[in-house]
Coordinates of C-alpha atoms in Angstrom, one line a residue:
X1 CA 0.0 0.0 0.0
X2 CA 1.7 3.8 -1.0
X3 CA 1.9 6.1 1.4
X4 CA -0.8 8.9 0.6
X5 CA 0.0 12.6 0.9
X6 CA -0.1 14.6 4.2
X7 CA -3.4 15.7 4.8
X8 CA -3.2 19.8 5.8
X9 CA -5.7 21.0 8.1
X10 CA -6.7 24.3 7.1
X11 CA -9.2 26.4 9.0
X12 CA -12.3 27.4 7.7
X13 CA -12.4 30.8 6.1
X14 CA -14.9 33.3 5.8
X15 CA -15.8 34.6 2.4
X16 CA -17.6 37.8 1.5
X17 CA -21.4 37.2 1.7
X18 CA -22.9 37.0 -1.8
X19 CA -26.1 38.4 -2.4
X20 CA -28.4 38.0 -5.4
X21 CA -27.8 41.6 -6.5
X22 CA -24.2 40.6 -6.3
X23 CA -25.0 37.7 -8.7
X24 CA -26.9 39.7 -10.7
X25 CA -24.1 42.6 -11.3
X26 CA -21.4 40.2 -11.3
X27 CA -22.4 39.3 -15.2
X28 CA -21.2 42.9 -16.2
X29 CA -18.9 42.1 -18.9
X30 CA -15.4 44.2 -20.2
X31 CA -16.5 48.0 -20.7
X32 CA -16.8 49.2 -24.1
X33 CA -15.2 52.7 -23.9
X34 CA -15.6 55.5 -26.8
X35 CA -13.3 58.3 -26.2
X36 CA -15.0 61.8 -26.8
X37 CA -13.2 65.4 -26.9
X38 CA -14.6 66.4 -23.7
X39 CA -16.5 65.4 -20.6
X40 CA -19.3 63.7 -20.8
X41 CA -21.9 65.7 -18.9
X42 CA -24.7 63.6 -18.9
X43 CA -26.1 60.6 -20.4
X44 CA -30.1 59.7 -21.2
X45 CA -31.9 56.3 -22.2
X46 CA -34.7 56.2 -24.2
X47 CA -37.5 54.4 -23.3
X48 CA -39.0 52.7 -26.0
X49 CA -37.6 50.8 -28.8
X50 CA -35.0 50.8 -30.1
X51 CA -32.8 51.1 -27.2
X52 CA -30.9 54.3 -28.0
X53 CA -29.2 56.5 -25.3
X54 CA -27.9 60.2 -25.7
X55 CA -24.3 60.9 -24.7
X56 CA -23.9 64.9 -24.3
X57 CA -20.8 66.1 -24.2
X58 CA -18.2 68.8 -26.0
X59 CA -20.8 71.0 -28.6
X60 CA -22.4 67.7 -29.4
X61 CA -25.0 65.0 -28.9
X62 CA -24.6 61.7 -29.8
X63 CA -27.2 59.2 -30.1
X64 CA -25.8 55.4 -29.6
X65 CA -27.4 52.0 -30.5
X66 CA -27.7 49.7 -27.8
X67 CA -27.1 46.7 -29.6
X68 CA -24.1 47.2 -31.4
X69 CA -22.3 50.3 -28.9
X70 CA -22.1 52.4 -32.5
X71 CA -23.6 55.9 -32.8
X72 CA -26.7 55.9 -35.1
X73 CA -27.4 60.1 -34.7
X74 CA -25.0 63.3 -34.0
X75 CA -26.5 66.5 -32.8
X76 CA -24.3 69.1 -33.8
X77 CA -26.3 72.5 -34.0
X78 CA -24.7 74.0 -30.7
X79 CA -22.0 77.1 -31.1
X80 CA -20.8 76.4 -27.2
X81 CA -20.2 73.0 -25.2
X82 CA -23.6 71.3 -24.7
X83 CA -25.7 70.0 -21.4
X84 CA -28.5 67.7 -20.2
X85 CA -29.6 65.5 -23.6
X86 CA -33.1 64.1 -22.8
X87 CA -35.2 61.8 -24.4
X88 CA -39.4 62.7 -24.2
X89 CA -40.9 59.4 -23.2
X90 CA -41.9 58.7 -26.6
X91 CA -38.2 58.7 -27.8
X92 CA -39.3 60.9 -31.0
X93 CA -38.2 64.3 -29.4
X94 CA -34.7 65.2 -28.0
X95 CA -33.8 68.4 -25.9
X96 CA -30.3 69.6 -24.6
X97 CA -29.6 72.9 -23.4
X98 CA -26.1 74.6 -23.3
X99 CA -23.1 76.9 -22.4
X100 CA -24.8 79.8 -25.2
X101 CA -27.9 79.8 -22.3
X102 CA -30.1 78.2 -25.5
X103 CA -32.0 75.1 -25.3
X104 CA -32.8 73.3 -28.7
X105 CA -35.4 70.9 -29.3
X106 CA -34.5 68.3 -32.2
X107 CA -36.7 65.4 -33.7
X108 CA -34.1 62.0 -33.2
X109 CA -35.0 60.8 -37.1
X110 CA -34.4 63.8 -38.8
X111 CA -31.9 65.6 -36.8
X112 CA -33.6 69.3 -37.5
X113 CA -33.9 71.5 -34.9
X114 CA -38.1 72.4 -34.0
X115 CA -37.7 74.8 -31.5
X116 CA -35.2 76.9 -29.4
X117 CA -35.9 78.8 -26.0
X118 CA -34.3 81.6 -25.1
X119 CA -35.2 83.6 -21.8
X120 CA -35.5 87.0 -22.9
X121 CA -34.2 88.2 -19.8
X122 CA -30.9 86.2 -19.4
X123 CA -28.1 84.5 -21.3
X124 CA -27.1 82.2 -18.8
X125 CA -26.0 78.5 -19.2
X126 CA -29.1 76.2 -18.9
X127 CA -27.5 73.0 -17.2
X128 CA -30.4 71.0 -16.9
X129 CA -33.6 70.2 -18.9
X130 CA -36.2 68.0 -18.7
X131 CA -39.6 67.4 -20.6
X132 CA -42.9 67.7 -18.6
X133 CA -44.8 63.6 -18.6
X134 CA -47.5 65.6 -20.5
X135 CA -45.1 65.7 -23.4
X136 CA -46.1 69.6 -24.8
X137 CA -44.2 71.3 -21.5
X138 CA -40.5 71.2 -20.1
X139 CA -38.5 72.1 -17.4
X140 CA -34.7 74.1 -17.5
X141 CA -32.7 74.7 -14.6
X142 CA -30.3 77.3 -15.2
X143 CA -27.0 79.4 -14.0
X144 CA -29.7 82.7 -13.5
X145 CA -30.8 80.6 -10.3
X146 CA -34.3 80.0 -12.1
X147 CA -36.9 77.1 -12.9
X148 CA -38.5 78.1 -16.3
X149 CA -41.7 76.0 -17.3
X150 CA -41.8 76.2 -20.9
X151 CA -44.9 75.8 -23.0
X152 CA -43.5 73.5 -26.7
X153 CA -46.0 74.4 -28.9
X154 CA -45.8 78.6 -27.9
X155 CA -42.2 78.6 -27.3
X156 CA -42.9 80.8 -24.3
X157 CA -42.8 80.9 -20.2
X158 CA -45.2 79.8 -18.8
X159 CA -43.7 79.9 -14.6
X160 CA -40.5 81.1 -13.8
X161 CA -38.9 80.2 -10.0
X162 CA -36.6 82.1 -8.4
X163 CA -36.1 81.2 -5.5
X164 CA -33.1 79.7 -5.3
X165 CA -30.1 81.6 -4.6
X166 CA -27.4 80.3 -6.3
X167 CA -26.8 78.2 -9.6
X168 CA -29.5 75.6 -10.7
X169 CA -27.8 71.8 -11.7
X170 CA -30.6 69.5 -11.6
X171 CA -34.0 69.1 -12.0
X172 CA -36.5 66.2 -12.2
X173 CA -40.1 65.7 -12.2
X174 CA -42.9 63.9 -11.5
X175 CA -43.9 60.9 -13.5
X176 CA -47.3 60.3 -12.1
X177 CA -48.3 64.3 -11.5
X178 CA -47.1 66.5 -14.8
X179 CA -47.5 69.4 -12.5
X180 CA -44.7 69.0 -9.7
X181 CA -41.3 69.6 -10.6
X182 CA -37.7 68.7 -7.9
X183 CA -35.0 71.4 -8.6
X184 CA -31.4 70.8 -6.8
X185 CA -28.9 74.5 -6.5
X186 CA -25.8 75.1 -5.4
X187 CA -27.6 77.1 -2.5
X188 CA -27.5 73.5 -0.4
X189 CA -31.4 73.6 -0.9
X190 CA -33.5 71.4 -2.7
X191 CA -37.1 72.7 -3.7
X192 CA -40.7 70.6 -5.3
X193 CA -42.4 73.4 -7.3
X194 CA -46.3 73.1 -8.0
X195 CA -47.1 74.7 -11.1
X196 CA -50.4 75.2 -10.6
X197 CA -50.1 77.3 -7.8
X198 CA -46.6 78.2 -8.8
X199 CA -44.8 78.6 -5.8
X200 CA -42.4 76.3 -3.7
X201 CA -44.7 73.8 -2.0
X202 CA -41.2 71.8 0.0
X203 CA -38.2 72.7 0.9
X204 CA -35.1 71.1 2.1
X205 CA -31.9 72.0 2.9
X206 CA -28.9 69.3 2.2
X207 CA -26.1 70.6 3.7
X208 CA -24.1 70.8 0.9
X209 CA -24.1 72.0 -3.2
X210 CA -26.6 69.9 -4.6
X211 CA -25.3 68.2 -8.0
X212 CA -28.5 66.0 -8.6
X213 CA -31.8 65.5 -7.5
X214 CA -34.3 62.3 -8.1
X215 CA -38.4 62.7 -7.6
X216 CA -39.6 59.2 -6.9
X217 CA -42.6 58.5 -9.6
X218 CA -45.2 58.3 -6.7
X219 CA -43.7 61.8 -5.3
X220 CA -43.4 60.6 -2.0
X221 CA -39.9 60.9 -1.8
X222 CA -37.1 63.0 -3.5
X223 CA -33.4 61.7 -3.3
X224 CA -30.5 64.4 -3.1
X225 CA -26.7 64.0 -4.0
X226 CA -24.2 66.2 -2.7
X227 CA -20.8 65.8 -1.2
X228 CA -20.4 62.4 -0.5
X229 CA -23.6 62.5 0.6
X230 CA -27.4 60.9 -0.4
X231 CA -29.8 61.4 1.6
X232 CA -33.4 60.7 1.4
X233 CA -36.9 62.8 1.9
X234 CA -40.2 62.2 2.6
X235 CA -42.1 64.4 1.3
X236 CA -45.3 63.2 3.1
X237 CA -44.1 64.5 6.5
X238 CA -43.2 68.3 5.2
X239 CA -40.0 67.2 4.2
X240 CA -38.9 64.7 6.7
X241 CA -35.2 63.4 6.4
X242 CA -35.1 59.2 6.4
X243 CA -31.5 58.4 5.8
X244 CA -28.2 59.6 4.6
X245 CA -26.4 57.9 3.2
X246 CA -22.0 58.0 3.4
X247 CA -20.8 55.7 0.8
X248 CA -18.7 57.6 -1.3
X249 CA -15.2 59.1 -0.4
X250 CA -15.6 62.2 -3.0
X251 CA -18.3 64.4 -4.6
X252 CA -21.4 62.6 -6.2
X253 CA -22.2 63.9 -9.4
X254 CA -25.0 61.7 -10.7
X255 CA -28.1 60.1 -9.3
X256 CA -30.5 57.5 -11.4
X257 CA -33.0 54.9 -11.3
X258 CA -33.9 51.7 -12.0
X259 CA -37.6 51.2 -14.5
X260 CA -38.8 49.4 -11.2
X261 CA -37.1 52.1 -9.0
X262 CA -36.1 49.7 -6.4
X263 CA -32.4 50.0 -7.2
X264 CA -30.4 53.4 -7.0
X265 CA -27.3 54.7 -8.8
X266 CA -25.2 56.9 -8.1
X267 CA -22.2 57.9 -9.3
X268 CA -18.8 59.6 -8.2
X269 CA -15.3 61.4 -8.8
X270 CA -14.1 58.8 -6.6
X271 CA -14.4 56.1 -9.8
X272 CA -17.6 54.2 -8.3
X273 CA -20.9 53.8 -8.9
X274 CA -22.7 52.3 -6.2
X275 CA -26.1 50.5 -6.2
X276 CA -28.2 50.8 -3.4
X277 CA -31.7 48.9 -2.6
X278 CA -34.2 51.6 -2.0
X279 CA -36.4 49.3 0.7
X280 CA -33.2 49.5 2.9
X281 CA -31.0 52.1 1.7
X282 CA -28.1 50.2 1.7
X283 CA -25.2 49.4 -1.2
X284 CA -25.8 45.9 -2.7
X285 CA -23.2 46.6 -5.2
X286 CA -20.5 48.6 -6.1
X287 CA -19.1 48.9 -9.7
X288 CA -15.5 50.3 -10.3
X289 CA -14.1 52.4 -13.0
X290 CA -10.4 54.0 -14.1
X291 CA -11.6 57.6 -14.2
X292 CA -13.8 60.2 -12.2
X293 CA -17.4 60.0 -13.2
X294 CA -19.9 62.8 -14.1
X295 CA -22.8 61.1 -15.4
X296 CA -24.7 57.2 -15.0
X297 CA -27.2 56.3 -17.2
X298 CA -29.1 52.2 -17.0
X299 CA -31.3 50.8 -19.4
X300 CA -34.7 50.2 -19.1
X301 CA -34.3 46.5 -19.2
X302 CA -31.0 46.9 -16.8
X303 CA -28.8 44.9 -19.2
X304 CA -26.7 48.0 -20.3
X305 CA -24.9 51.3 -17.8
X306 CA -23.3 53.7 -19.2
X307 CA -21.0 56.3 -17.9
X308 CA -19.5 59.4 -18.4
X309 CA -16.3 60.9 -17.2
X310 CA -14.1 63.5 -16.5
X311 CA -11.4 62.5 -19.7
X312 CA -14.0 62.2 -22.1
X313 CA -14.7 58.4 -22.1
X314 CA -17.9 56.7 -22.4
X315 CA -18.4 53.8 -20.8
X316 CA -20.8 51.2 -21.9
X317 CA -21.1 47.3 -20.4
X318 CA -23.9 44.7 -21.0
X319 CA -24.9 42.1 -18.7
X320 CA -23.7 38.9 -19.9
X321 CA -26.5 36.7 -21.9
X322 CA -26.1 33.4 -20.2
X323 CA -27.2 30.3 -22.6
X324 CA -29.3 27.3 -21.3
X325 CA -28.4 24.1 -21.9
X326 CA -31.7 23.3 -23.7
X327 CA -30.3 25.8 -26.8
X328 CA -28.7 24.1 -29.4
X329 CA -24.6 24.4 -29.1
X330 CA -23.0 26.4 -31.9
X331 CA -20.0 25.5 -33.5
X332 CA -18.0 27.9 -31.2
X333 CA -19.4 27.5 -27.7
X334 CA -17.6 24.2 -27.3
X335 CA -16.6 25.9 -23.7
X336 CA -20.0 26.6 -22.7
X337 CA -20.9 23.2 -24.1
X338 CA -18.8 21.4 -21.7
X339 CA -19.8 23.6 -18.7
X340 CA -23.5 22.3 -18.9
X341 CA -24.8 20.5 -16.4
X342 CA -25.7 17.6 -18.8
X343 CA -21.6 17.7 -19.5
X344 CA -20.6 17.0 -15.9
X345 CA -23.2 14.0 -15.2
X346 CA -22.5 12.2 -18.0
X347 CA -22.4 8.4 -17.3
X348 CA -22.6 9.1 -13.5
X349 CA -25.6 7.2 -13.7
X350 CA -24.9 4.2 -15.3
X351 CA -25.3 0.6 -13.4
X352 CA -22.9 -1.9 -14.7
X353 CA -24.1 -5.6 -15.0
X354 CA -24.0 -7.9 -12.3
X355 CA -21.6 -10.4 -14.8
X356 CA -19.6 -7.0 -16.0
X357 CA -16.0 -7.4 -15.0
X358 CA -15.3 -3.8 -13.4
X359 CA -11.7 -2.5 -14.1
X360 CA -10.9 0.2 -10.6
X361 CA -8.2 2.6 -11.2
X362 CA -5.7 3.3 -8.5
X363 CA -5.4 6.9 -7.6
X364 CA -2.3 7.8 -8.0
X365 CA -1.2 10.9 -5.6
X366 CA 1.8 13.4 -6.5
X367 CA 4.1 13.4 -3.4
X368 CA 5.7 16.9 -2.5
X369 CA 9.1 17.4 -1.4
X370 CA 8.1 16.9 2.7
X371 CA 6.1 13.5 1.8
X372 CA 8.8 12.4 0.1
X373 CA 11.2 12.9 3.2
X374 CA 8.8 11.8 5.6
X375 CA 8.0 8.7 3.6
X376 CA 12.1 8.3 4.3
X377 CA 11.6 9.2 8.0
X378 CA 14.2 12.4 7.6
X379 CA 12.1 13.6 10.3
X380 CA 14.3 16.5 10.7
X381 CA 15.1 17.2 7.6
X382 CA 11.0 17.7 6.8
X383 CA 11.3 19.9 9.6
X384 CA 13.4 22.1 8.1
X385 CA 11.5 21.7 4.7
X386 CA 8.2 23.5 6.5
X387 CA 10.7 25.6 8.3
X388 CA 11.3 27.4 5.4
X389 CA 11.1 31.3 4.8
X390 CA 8.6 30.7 2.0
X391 CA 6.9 27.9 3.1
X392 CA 6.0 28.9 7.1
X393 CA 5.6 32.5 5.7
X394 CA 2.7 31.8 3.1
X395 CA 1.6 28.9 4.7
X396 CA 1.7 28.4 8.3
X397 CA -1.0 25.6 7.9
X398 CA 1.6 23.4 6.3
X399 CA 4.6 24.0 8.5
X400 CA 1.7 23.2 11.7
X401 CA 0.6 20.2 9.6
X402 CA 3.9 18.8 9.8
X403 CA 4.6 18.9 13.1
X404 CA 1.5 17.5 13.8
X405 CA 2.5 14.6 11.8
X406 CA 5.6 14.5 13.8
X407 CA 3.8 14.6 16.9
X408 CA 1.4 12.2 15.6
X409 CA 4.8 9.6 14.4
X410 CA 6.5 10.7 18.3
X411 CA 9.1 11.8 15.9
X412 CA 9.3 15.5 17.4
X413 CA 12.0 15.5 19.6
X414 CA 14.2 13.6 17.3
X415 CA 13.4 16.4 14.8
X416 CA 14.2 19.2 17.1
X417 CA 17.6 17.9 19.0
X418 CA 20.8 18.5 17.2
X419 CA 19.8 22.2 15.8
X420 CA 22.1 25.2 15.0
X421 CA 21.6 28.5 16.1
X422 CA 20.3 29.5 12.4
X423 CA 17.6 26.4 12.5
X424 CA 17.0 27.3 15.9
X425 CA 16.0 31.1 15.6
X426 CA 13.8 29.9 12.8
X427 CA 11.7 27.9 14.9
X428 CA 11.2 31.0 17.7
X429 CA 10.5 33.3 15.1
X430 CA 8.1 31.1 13.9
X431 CA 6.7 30.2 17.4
X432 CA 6.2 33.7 18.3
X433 CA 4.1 34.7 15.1
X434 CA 1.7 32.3 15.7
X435 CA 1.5 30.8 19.1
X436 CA -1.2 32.9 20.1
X437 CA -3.4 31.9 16.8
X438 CA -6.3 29.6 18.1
X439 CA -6.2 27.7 15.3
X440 CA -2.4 26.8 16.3
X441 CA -1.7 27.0 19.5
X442 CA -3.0 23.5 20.8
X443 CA 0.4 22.6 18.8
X444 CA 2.7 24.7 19.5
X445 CA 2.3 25.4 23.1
X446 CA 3.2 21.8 23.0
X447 CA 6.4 23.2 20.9
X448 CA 7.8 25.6 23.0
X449 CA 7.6 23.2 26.1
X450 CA 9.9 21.0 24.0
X451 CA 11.8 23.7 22.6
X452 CA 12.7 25.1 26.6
X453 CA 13.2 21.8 28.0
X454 CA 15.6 21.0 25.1
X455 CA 17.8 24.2 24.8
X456 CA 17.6 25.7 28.0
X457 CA 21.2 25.1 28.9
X458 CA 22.3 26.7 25.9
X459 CA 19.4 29.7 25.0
X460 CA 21.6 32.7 26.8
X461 CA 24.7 32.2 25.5
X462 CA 23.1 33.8 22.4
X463 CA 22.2 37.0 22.2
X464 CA 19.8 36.9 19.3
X465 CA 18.5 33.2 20.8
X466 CA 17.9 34.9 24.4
X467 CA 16.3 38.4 22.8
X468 CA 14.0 36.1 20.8
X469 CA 12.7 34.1 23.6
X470 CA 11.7 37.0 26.2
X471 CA 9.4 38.2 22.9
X472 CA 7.8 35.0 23.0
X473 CA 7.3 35.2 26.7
X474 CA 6.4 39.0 26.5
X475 CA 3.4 37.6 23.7
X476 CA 2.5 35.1 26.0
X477 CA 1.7 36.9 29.0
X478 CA -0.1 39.3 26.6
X479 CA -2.4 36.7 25.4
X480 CA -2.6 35.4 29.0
X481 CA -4.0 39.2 30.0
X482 CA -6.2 39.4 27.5
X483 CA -7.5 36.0 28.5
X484 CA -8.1 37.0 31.7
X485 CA -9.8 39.7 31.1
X486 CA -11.8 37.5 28.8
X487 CA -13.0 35.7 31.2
X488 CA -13.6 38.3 33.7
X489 CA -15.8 40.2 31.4
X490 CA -18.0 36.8 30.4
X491 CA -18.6 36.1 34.1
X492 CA -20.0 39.8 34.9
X493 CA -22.3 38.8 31.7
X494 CA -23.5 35.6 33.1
X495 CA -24.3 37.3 36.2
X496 CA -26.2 40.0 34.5
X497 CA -27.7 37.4 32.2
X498 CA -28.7 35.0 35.5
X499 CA -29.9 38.0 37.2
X500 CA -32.5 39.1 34.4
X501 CA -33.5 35.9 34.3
X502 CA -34.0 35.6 37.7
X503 CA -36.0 38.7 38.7
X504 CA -39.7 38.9 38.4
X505 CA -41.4 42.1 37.6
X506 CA -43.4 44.1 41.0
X507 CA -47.1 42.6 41.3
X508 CA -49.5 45.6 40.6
X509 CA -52.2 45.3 42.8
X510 CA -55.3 47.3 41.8
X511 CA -56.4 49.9 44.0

């Protein structure tokens, strides 16, 4: 019979705990990255087929094909860099606004410009633009500190807000109230307009320059980024703050939602966008990226994000199309093929005859370098093998597994008498690293014993022998203090736990 291979008893680790949103986002394939000649200030799905998205940045917008990453349509009609390319719900319209303080409304299949607002009154930058859910209305948010509600067809204002003291950088509105519109300033304050009333019906103060601002469809909550900061309103308590949220190390610059709106997005200069669940307001994902980010845009059906950053690169990855098994194999997914399920339990199954002559195969086992020496009983010589810089530096399991082999063969003290002062120091060194690991020290308390009652006659007339033993005693009377007060502090909870217990509550007696 061979000798089989020392078994190495390794403890258990703890992994990262996967989640099914970490499943999910895990199948983000290799970004596909188009470089643009400036930063990309926003980006906009459409929501209806086909699956286009508008990339805004530079004096352009650029309309991209989700299928095939290509752009299908460029928007070039602007004289100063562009800002905020939106989609109407319909996906037939397209509006940007822009550094010249002109905002231009183009029709996607033609590319001709319809319309274009100007506020008579100022020639500021319009950052922000958004069209009304009723389709013939939209929203601008602009460097004049004002929320203009623009009437399409009349190419006039219809409500101007001004309440805001400081520059406008996002707005958003309403999906299920065409009336109600979120505006986010550089004033810290974010305000939900009613245009019907037109005045400022909530108002909020984040704390900090607000970069975007989300109204949740059944306006019950608005979402503010600023900082590293997201925090959370309600809007049915007046306004009423729910969470914040510290999960970025630098200033957010984009907020978006999912088409359920269960999952968040936000993204960062700080090269992450982070994915948070909006029933517990907490990251289930986080997605990294080489550059800053300005702008996060996902797909209806969540199989594409794209981002924007501060270099002028576009980001775009898919989610990876997995393939069933049922699907018949192509000539060139031999790979996925084999990693079937059907590939793997093929002829597990099968019974043999009861007459079938039945050929077993020895396992044969590859014998490393320590098996191979204590197969030969060099006992000491395997001791020095797992006493190795390499070996007890990157795997202390191995060098413990062989002295418990050792232990187990009563080989130990052969192994350890007859040592050098070199071979010695290695085993201190090694003994005070990890004699205070729980996993190890069963073993090599045993160790040291051995270690002291072998060499103690000779320990001090080394310097470097003697300095390395009072660290292992000065680790071991560490551990032993921490131990004690260990214990200490468990038996003042047991009496607290045995005292709670024991107690009954005061009868009340009625009067």
């Amino acid at each position: 019979m061979s000798l089989k291979p020392l078994r190495i008893r390794r403890p258990p680790r703890l992994g990262g705990k996967v989640s099914r949103d970490t499943d999910y986002w895990a199948t983000l394939q290799h970004p596909v990255t188009v470089r643009e000649f400036g930063a990309v200030s926003d980006v906009d799905f459409c929501d209806t087929q086909p699956n286009l998205f508008a990339v805004t940045a530079s004096t352009k917008v650029q309309i991209f094909n989700t299928a095939t990453d290509e752009v299908v349509k460029t928007l070039s009609s602007f004289k100063d860099v562009a800002y905020s390319g939106c989609f109407r719900g319909d996906g037939q319209l397209l509006v940007a606004g822009g550094e010249e303080g002109m905002v231009r409304l183009f029709q996607v299949s033609s590319k001709s410009v319809l319309r274009s607002f100007r506020n008579s009154s100022s020639s500021r930058p319009v950052h922000k633009v958004k069209f009304a859910t009723d389709n013939t209305h939209l929203f601008t948010g602009a460097d004049d500190n004002s929320v203009s509600y623009w009437d399409i067809p009349g190419q006039t204002v219809v409500s101007k807000f001004t309440d805001h003291q400081d520059y406008v950088r996002s707005v958003d509105v309403c999906t299920s109230n065409p009336d109600l519109v979120v505006s986010g300033s550089y004033d810290h304050h974010c305000k939900l307009y009613d245009v019907r009333t037109e005045s400022c019906v909530l108002d909020v103060d984040h704390g900090s320059p607000v970069e975007s601002v989300l109204l949740l469809p059944a306006a019950n909550m608005i979402v503010t980024a600023g900082g590293n900061c997201v925090r959370v309103w309600d809007c049915m308590t007046g306004g009423r703050l729910i969470t914040s949220m510290y999960n970025h190390h630098r200033t957010i610059t984009s907020l978006t939602l999912n088409s359920q709106c269960d999952r968040l997005f936000s993204a960062s200069l700080d090269r992450h966008v982070k994915i948070y669940d909006m029933s517990l307001f907490k990251v289930v994902h986080s997605v990294d990226y080489a550059s800053p980010l300005l702008s996060v845009g996902v797909s209806r059906d969540q199989q594409t994000i794209v981002c924007g950053t501060t270099d002028g690169l576009v980001s775009i990855r898919h989610r990876k199309q997995l393939e069933t098994c049922d699907q018949p194999p192509s000539h060139q997914s031999r790979h996925k093929q084999r990693s079937c399920y059907r590939y793997f339990i093929k002829g597990k199954s099968f019974l043999p005859s009861k007459d079938a002559h039945v050929v077993v195969q020895q396992k044969k086992y590859k014998m490393s370098r320590y098996d191979n020496l204590l197969r030969g009983f060099q006992h000491s010589k395997a001791l020095d093998r797992a006493m190795d810089l390499r070996v007890r530096s990157n795997d202390p399991d191995l060098t413990v597994s062989v002295i418990r082999e050792l232990i187990r063969r009563k080989a130990l003290h052969s192994a350890l008498i007859g040592r050098n002062e070199k071979q010695l120091m290695q085993i201190l060194v090694f003994l005070r690293k990890n004699v205070v690991k729980r996993e190890y020290s069963d073993t090599l308390l045993d160790v040291c014993v051995l270690v002291l009652q072998l060499y103690t006659s000779v320990l001090g007339e080394s310097v470097r022998m003697a300095a390395e033993i009072s660290k292992l005693h000065e680790c071991v009377q560490k551990e032993l203090q921490y131990q004690q007060l260990l214990l200490g502090t468990m038996g003042k909870l047991e009496a607290l736990f045995t005292a709670s217990a024991t107690s009954t509550p005061p009868l009340v007696t009625a009067p």
